[in-house]
């Protein structure tokens, strides 16, 4: 299933998020190319 940018914007808006942080942007890039990932990042960096 193709994930469209407009869908992402709608989801983020519903969650009250204006923009993804650098860690989230990198994670999104990796997730788009792999089915399974492990994301390691400090507490409070936006993993959820």
Phi, psi and omega in degrees: 000131179279131179262117186267149181301323180294325176296316179300315180298320179295318179295312180299320179299316178299329180274357180076026180255124180280320183203153176281147177276171184304320179296319180293322178296317179295318179298318179300319179297314181294316181300326182292344182249351184224145180280327182231130178221162170239124182253118178248124180200154181299159175300138177083016182259002175095028179295326182292000000 
